[in-house]
Coordinates of C-alpha atoms in Angstrom, one line a residue:
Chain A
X1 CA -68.4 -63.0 0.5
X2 CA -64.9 -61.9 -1.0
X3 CA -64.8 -58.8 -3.5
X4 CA -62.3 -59.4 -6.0
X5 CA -60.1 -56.4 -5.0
X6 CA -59.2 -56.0 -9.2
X7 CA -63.3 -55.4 -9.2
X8 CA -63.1 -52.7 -6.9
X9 CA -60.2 -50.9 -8.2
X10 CA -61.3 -50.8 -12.1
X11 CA -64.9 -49.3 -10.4
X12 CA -62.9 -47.1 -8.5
X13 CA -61.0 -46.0 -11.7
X14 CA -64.0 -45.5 -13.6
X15 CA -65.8 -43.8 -10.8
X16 CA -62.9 -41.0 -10.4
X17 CA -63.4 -40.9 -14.2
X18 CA -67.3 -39.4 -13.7
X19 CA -66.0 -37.5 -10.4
X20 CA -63.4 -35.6 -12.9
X21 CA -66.3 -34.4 -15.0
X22 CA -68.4 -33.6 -11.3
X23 CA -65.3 -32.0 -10.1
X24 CA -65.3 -29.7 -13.3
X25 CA -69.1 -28.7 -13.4
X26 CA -69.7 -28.5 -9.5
X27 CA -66.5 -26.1 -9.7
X28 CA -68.1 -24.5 -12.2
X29 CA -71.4 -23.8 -10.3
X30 CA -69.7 -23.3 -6.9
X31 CA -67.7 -20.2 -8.9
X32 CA -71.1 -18.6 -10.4
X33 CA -72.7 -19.2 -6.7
X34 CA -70.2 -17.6 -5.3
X35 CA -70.0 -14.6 -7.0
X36 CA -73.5 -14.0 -8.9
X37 CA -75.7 -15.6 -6.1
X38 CA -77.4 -17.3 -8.6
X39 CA -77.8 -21.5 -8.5
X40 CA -76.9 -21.8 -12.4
X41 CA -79.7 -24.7 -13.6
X42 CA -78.6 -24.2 -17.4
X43 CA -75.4 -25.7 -16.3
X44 CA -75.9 -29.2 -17.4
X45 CA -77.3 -27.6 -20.9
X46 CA -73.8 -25.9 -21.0
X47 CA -72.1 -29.4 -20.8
X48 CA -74.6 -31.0 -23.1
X49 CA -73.8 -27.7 -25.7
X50 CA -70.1 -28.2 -25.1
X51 CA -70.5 -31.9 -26.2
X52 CA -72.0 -31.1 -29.4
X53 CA -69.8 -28.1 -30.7
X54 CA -67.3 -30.9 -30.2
X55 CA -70.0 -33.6 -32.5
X56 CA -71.7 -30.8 -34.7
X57 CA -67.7 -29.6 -35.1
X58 CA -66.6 -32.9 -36.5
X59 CA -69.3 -34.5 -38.3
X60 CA -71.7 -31.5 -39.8
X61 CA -69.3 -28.5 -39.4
X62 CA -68.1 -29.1 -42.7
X63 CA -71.4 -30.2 -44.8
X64 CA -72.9 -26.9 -43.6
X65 CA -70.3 -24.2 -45.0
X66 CA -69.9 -26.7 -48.3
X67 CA -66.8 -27.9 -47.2
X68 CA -67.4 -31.9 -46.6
X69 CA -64.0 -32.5 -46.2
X70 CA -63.4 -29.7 -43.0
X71 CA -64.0 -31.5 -39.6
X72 CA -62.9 -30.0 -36.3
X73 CA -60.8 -32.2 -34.7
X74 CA -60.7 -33.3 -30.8
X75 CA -58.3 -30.8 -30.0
X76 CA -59.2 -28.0 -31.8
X77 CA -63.2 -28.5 -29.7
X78 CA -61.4 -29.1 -26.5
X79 CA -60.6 -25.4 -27.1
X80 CA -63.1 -24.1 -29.3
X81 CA -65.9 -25.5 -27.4
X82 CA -65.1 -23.7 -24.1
X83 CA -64.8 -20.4 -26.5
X84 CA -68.2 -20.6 -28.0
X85 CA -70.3 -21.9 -25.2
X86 CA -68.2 -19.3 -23.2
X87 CA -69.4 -16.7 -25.3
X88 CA -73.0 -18.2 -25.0
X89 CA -72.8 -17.7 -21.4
X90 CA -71.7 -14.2 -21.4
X91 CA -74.4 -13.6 -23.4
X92 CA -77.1 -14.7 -21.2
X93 CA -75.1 -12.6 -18.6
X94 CA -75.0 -9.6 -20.1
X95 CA -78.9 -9.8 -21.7
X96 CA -81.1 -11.5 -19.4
X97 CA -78.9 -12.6 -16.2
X98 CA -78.5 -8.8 -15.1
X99 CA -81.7 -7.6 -14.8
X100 CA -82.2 -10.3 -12.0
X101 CA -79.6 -9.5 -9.4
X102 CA -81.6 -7.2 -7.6
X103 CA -84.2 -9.9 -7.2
X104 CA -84.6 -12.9 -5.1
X105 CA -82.4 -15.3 -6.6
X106 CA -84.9 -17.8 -6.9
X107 CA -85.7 -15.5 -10.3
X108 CA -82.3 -16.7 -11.6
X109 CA -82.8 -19.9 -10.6
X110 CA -85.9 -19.9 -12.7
X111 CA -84.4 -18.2 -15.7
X112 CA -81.5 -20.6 -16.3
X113 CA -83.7 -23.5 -15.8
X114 CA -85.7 -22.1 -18.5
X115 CA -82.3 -21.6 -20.8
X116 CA -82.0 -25.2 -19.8
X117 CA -85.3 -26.7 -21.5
X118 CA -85.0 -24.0 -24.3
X119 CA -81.5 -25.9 -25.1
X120 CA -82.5 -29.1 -24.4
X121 CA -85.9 -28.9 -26.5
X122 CA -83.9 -27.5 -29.4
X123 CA -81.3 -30.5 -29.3
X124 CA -84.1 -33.0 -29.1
X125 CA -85.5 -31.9 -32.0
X126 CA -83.0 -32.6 -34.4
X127 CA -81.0 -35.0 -32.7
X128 CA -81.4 -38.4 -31.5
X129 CA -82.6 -38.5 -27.7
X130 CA -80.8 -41.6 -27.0
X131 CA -77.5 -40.0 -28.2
X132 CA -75.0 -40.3 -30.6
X133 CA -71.6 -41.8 -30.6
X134 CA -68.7 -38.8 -31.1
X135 CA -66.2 -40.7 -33.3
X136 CA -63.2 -38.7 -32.9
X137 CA -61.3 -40.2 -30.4
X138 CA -57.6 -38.7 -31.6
X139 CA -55.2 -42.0 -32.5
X140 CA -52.9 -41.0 -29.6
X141 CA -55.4 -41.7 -27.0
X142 CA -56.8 -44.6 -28.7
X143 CA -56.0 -48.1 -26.9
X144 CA -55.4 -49.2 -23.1
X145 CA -52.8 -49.1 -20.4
X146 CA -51.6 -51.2 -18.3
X147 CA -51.9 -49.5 -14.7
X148 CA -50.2 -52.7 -12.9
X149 CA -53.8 -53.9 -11.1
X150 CA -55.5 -53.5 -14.4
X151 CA -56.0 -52.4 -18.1
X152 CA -57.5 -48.9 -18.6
X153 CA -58.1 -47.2 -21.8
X154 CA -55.5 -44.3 -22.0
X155 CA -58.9 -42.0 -23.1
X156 CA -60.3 -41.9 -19.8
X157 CA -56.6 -41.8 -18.1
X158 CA -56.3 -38.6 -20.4
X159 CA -60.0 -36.9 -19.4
X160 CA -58.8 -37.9 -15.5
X161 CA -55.4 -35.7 -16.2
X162 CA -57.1 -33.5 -17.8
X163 CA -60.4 -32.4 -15.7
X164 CA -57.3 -32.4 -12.8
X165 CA -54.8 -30.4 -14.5
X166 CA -58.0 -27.7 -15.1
X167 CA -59.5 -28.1 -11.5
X168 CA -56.4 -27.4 -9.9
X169 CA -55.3 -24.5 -12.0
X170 CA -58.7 -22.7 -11.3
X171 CA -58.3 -23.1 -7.8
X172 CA -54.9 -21.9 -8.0
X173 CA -55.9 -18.7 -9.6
X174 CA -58.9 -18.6 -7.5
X175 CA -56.9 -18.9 -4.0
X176 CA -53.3 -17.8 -4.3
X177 CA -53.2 -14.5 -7.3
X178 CA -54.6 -11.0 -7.2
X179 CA -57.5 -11.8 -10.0
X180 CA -58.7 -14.8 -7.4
X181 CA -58.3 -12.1 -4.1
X182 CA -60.9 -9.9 -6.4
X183 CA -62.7 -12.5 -6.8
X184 CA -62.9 -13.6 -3.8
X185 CA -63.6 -10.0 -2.1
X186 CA -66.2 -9.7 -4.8
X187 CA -67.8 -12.8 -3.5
X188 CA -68.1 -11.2 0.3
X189 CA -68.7 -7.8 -0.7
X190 CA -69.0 -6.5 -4.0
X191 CA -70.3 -3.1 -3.3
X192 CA -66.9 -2.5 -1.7
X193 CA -64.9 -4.0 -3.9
X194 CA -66.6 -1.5 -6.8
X195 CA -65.6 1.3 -4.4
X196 CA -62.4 0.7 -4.7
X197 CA -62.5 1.2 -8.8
X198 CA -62.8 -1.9 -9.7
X199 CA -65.4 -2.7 -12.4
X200 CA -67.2 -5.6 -11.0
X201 CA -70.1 -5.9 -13.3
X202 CA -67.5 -6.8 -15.9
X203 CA -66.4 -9.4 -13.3
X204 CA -69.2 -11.2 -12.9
X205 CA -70.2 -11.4 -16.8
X206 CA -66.3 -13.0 -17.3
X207 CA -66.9 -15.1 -14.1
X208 CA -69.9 -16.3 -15.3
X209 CA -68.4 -17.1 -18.6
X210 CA -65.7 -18.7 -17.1
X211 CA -67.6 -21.1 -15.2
X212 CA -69.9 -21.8 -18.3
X213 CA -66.8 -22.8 -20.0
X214 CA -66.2 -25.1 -17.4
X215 CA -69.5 -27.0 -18.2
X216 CA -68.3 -26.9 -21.8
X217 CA -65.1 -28.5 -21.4
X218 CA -66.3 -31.4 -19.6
X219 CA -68.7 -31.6 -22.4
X220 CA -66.1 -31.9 -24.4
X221 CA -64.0 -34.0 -22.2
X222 CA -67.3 -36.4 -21.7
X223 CA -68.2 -36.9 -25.8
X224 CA -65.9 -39.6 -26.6
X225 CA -66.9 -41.8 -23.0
X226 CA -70.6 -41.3 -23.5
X227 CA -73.2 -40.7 -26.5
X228 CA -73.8 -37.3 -27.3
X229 CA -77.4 -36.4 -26.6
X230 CA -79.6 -33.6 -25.4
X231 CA -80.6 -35.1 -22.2
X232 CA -77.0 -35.6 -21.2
X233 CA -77.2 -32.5 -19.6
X234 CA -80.2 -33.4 -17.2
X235 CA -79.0 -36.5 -16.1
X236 CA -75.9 -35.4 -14.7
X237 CA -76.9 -32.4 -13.5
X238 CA -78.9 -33.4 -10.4
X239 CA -75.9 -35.9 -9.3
X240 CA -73.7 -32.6 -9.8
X241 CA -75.8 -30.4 -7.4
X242 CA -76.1 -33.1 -4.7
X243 CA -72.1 -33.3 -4.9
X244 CA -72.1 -29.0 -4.4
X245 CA -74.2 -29.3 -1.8
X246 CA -72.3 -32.0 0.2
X247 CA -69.2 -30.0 -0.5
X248 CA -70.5 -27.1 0.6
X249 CA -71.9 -24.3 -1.4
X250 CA -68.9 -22.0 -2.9
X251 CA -66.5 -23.8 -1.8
X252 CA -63.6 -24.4 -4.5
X253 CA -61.6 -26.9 -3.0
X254 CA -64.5 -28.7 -1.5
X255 CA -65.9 -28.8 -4.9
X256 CA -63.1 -30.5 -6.3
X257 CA -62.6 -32.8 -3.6
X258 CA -66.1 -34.0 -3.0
X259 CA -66.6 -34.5 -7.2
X260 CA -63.5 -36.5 -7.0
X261 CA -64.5 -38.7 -4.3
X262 CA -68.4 -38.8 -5.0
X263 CA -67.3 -40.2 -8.5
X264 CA -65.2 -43.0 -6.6
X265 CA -67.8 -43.7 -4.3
X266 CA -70.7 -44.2 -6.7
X267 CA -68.1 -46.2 -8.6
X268 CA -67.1 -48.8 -5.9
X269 CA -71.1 -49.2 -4.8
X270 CA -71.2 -50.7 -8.2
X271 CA -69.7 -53.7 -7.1
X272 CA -70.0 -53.6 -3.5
X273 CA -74.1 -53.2 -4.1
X274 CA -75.0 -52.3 -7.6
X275 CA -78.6 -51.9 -6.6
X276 CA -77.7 -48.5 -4.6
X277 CA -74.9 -47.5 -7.2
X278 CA -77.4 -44.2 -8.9
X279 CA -78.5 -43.7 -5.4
X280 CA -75.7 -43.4 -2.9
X281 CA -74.4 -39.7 -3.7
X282 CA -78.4 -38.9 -2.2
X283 CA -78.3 -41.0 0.9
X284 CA -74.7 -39.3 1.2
X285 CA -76.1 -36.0 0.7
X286 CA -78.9 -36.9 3.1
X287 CA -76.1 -37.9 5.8
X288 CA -74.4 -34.6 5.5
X289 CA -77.4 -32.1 5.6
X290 CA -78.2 -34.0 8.9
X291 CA -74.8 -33.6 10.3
X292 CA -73.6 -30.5 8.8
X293 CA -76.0 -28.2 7.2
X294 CA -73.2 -26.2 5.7
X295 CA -71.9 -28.9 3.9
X296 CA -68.2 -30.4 4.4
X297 CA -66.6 -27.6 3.3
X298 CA -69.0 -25.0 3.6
X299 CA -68.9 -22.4 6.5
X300 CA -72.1 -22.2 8.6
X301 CA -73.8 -18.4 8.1
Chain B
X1 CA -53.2 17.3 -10.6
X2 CA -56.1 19.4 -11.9
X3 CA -57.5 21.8 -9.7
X4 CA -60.9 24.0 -9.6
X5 CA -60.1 27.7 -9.6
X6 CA -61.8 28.0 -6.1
X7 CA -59.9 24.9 -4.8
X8 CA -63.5 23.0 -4.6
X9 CA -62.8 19.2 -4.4
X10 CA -66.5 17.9 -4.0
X11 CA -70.0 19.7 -4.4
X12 CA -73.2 18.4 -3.0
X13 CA -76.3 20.1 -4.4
X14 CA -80.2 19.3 -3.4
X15 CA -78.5 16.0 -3.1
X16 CA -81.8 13.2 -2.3
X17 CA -81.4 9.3 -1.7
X18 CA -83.5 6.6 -1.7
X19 CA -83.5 2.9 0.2
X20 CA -86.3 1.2 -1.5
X21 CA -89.4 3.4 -0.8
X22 CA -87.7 5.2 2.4
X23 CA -86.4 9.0 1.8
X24 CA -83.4 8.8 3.7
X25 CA -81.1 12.6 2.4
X26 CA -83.7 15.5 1.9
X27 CA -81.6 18.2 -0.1
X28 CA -78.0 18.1 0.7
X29 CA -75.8 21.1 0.0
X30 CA -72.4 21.0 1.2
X31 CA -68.8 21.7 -0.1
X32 CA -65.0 20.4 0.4
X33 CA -62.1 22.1 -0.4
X34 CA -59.0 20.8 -1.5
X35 CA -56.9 19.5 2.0
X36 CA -59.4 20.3 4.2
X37 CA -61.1 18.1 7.0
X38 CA -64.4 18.1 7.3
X39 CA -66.5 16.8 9.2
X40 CA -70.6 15.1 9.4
X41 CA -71.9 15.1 13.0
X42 CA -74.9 14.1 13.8
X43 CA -77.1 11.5 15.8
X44 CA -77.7 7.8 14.4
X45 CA -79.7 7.8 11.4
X46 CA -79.7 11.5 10.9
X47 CA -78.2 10.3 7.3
X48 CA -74.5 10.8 7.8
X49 CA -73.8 7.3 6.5
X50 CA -75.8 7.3 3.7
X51 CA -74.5 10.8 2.4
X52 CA -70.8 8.7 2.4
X53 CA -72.5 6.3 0.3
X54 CA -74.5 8.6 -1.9
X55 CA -70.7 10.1 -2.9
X56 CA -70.0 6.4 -4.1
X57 CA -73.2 5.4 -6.0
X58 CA -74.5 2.9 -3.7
X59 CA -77.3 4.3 -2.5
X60 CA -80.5 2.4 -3.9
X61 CA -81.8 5.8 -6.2
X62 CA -80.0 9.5 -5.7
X63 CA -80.9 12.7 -7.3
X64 CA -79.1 16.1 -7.5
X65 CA -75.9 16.8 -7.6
X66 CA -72.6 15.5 -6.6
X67 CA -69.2 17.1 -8.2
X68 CA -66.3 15.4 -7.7
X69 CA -63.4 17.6 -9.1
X70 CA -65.4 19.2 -11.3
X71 CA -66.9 15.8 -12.5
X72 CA -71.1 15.5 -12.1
X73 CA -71.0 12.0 -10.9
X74 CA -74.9 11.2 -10.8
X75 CA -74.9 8.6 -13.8
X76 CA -71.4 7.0 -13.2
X77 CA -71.0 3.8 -12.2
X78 CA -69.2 3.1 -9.2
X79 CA -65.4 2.2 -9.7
X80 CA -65.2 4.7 -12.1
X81 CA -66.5 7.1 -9.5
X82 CA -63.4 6.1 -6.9
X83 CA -61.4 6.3 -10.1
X84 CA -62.0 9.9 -10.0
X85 CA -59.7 9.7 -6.7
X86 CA -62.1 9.2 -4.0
X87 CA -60.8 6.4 -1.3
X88 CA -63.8 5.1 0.5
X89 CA -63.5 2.9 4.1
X90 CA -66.8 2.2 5.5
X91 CA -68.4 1.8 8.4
X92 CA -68.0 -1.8 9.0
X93 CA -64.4 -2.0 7.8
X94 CA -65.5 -4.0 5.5
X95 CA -62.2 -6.2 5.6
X96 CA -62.4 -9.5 3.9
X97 CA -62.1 -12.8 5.7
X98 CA -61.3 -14.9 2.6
X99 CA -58.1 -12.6 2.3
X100 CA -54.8 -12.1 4.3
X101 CA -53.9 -8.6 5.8
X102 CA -51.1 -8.3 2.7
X103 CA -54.0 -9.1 0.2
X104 CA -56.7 -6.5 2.0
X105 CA -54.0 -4.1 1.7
X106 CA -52.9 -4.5 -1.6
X107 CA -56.6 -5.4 -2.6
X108 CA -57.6 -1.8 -3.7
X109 CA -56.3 -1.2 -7.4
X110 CA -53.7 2.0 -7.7
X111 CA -55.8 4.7 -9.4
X112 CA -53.6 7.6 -9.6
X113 CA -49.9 8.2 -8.7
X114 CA -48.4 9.9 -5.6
X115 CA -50.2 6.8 -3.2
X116 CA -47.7 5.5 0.0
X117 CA -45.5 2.9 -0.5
X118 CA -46.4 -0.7 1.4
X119 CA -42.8 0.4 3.0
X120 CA -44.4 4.0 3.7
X121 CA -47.6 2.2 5.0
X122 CA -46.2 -0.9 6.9
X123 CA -43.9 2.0 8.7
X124 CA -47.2 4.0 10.0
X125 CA -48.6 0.8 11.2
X126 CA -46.0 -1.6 12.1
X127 CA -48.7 -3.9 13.5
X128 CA -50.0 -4.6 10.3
X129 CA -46.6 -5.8 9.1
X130 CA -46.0 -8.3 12.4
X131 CA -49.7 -9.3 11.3
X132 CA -49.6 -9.3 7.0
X133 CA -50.0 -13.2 7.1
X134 CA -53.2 -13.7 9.0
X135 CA -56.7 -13.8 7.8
X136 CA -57.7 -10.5 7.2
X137 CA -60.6 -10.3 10.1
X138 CA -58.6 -12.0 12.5
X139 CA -57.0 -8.7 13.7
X140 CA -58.2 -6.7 17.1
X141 CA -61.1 -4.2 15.8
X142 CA -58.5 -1.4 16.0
X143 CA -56.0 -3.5 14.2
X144 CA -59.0 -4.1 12.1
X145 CA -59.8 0.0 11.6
X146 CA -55.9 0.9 10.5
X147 CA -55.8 -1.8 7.9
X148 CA -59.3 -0.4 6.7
X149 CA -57.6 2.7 6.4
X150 CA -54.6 1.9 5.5
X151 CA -55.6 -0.1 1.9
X152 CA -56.8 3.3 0.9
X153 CA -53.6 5.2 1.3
X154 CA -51.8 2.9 -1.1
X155 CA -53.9 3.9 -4.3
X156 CA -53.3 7.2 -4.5
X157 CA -56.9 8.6 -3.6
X158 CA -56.4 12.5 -2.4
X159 CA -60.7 12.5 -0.9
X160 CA -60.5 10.3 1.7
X161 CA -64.4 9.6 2.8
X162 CA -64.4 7.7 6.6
X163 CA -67.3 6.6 8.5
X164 CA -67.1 6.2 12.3
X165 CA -63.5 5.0 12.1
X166 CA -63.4 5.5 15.8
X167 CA -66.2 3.8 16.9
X168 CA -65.9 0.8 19.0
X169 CA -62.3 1.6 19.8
X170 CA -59.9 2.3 23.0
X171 CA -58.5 5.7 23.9
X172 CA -55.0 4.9 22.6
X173 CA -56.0 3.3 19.5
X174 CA -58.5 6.3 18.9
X175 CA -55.2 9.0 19.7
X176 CA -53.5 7.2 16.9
X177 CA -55.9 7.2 14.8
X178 CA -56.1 11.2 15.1
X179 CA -52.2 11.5 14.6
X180 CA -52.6 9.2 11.3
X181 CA -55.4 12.2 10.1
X182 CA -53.7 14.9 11.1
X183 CA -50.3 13.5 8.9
X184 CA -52.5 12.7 6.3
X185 CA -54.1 16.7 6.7
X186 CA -50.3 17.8 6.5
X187 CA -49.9 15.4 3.3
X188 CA -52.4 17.2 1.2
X189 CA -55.1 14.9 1.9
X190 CA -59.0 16.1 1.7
X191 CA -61.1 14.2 4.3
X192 CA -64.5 14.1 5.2
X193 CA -65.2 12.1 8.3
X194 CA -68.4 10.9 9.7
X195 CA -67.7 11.4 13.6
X196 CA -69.9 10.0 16.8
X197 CA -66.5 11.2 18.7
X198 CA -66.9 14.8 18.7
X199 CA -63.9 15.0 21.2
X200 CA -62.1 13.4 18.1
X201 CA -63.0 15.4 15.5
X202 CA -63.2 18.8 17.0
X203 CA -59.4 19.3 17.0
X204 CA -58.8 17.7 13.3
X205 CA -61.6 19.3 11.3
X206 CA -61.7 22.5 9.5
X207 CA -65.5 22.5 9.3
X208 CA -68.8 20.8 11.0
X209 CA -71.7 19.8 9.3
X210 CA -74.1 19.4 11.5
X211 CA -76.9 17.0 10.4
X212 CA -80.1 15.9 11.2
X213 CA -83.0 13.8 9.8
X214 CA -81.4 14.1 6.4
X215 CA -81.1 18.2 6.2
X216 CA -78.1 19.8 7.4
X217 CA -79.2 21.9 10.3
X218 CA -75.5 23.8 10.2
X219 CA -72.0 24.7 9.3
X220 CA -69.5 25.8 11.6
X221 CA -66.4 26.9 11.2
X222 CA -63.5 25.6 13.4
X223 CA -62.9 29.2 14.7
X224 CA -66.8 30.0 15.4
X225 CA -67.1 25.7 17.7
X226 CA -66.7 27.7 20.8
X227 CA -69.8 30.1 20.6
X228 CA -71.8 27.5 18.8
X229 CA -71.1 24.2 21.5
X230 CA -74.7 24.9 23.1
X231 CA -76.5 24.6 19.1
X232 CA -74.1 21.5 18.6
X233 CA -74.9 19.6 21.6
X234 CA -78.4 19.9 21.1
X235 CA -78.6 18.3 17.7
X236 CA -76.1 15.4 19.0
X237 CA -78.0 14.8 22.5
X238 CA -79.9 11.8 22.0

């Protein structure tokens, strides 16, 4: 049996497309890991929130201030989103979070997963389950490329770019300038690092944020691919923590790389065995716990 | 630089710390003067360490009283507490592996003026330089112990607090070591150092503290260590 080889490459196109947005929210979570200890369930709720400042911005924004003509364009929610959710995050940081860290972590685990229903409940009651359409797909980005083995729409090519752009820059700040070196430090030892006058409380609230506004971008970055609905969250997020734990938890570049090439994978079994396609990141995550525990790019304790 | 009339750089009163449910400091008095060296002696777990740590707020629950520069330090956070000019180095090193040697060094932020220059520091311990690109735990322990020490120099902190820096380490490394404290001594730098090594620390130190499970038994002048050696090796004789 032949594969038509154009098959495989548009699956593998659209696959790296999903592995941006795991790239971006395992990133996300391996920051918050690293730092606050703390397995961050809310995280798909922060992607599912980013997505609908980006809808609630552009289609009810206006209504609800009186102002029907107002609507928050694409590019104004690719950076507003971040903001707000962001600011969400810190939030939960600085008023619930906190008072965790000197328990086992499990206790966070437990408390984001219950931010995560609270969210999710609260979507599904005024929204529909099955998702809605976000409309706002800015006229530049509208319309297809040719890539030379096949026609892509330039959207996707520009969420690809994008998520990239975003992945690498965190990783560059993370690995190679002095912010990153605290955080990093922070992430061995953080009692040190606060004896050395640095406020590391504060750190972890803006890291926190930061990788909350992660989740929101991709949100963001996802709307216009997918239907916008309060589940959105909880179906990605289960892919997203197999993909940390194959890369290895706290791992930025593993993160990145192991989204990236999850994303492909799952996209190619598509067409290679479509049967297996929502189940071959497990049965990959399966083959690596075996073989190493740490994950790929995780260091063994 | 502000200074106490009597020259007093840190005050421990009735100091008492807590590790969960275990009393670990029972009353603490003790005093540093500005550019002295002073040092805790003691056997293992007779609370040296966590006295270090109860100065830096990261001690599970404290109570009493700690001046630092005239400052009561009991409620304040941490950083701000080594922003009052305290440079801590800790038992374990405590150098990162995720950094190089230049980024361990240049890790700790600058919190007051008159700290060495990387030039300055590089020049005291040229190993570090030969070494600045490798992973910061990949140095020799002693290696290790200078950078340690070294990342506190540059910010400027005039209380130097260093536990066991000699422990674990050969003769020549441990002879440098006392040549780097005594410069620092000439520089204006207050020290208190937490010392296994008495042979070390007897020659460097202005004053003993002599501790034991979590009291201290006794102070002793520099001047008085001969008539006392008898009193001092009992309390360190395991």
């Amino acid at each position: 049996m032949g594969l038509p080889l154009n098959a495989v490459l548009a699956q593998a196109m659209l696959g790296l497309n999903q592995g941006a947005f795991y790239a971006l929210l395992s990133l996300g979570l391996a920051v918050i890991f690293g730092l606050l200890n703390i397995i961050n369930f809310a995280h798909g709720a922060f992607y599912m929130l980013g997505a609908f400042v980006a809808l609630i911005g552009l289609t009810q924004f206006g209504g609800w201030i009186g102002e029907p003509e107002l609507q928050i364009n694409f590019w104004a929610a690719l950076v507003l989103a971040p903001l707000i959710v962001g600011l969400l995050g810190v939030l939960i940081e600085r008023t619930m979070l906190q008072r965790l860290y000197k328990f086992d972590h499990l206790y966070g685990l437990l408390l984001t997963f219950g931010v995560a229903l609270v969210l999710q409940g609260y979507f599904t009651n005024y929204y529909n389950v099955n998702g809605t359409p976000y409309p706002g797909i800015p006229a530049s980005l509208k319309g297809i490329v040719n890539l030379g083995f096949m026609y892509f729409p330039k959207y996707r090519l520009f969420a690809i770019a994008a998520s990239l752009v975003v992945c690498f820059l965190t990783w560059y700040v993370i690995e190679r300038t002095k912010i990153g070196a605290y955080l990093r430090a922070g992430t061995e030892n953080p009692n040190l690092v606060q004896a050395f006058g640095i406020n590391v409380p504060l750190m972890i609230t803006l890291t926190y944020g930061f990788g909350v506004a992660l989740a929101a971008l991709a949100g963001v970055l996802a709307a216009p691919i997918y239907s916008v609905g309060p589940l959105m969250g909880a179906n990605v997020i289960i892919t997203v923590f197999a993909v940390v734990v194959i890369g290895g938890m706290g791992s930025i570049m593993g993160s990145i790389v192991t989204g990236l090439a999850l994303g492909m994978i799952e996209g190619i079994t598509k067409v290679v065995y479509p049967p297996a396609a929502n189940t071959v990141i497990f049965f990959v995550m399966v083959i690596v716990l075996l073989v190493r525990p740490a994950g790929l790019f995780g260091r063994e304790q | 630089m502000s200074s106490m009339p009597d020259g007093e750089l840190l005050r421990i009163t009735d100091l008492h710390a807590f590790y969960g449910e275990s009393h670990i400091l029972h009353g603490i008095d003790m005093t540093v003067r500005r550019g002295e060296v002073v040092t805790l002696l003691g056997r293992n777990g007779s609370g040296r360490t966590t006295t270090l740590k109860a100065i830096m707020g990261l001690v599970g629950k404290r109570s009493g009283s700690i001046m630092v520069n005239g400052r009561e330090v009991m409620r304040t956070a941490t950083h701000k507490i080594a922003r009052l000019g305290i440079g801590y180095c800790p038992e374990e090193r405590g150098i990162f592996s995720s950094l190089t040697v230049e980024e361990n060094l240049m890790l700790p932020p600058r919190i007051r003026s008159g700290g060495m220059s990387v030039e300055e520091i590089y020049e005291m311990f040229p190993n570090l330089y030969e070494r600045r690109k490798s992973v910061g735990t990949w140095l020799s322990g002693g290696e290790q112990q200078m950078l340690a020490l070294a990342r506190i120099l540059r910010t400027g902190a005039n209380l130097l607090l260093l536990d066991e820096i000699t422990e674990g380490l050969a003769p020549v490394i441990v002879q440098g070591l006392g040549r780097a404290i005594r410069l620092l001594k000439d520089n204006g730098y207050t020290i208190v150092l937490v010392e296994q090594n008495f042979r070390f620390a007897a020659p460097l130190a202005d004053r003993h503290y002599v501790m034991d499970h979590g009291h201290v038994a006794e102070m002793i002048e520099a001047a008085d260590l001969e008539a006392n050696m008898d009193k001092i090796n009992r309390y360190l004789s395991v």
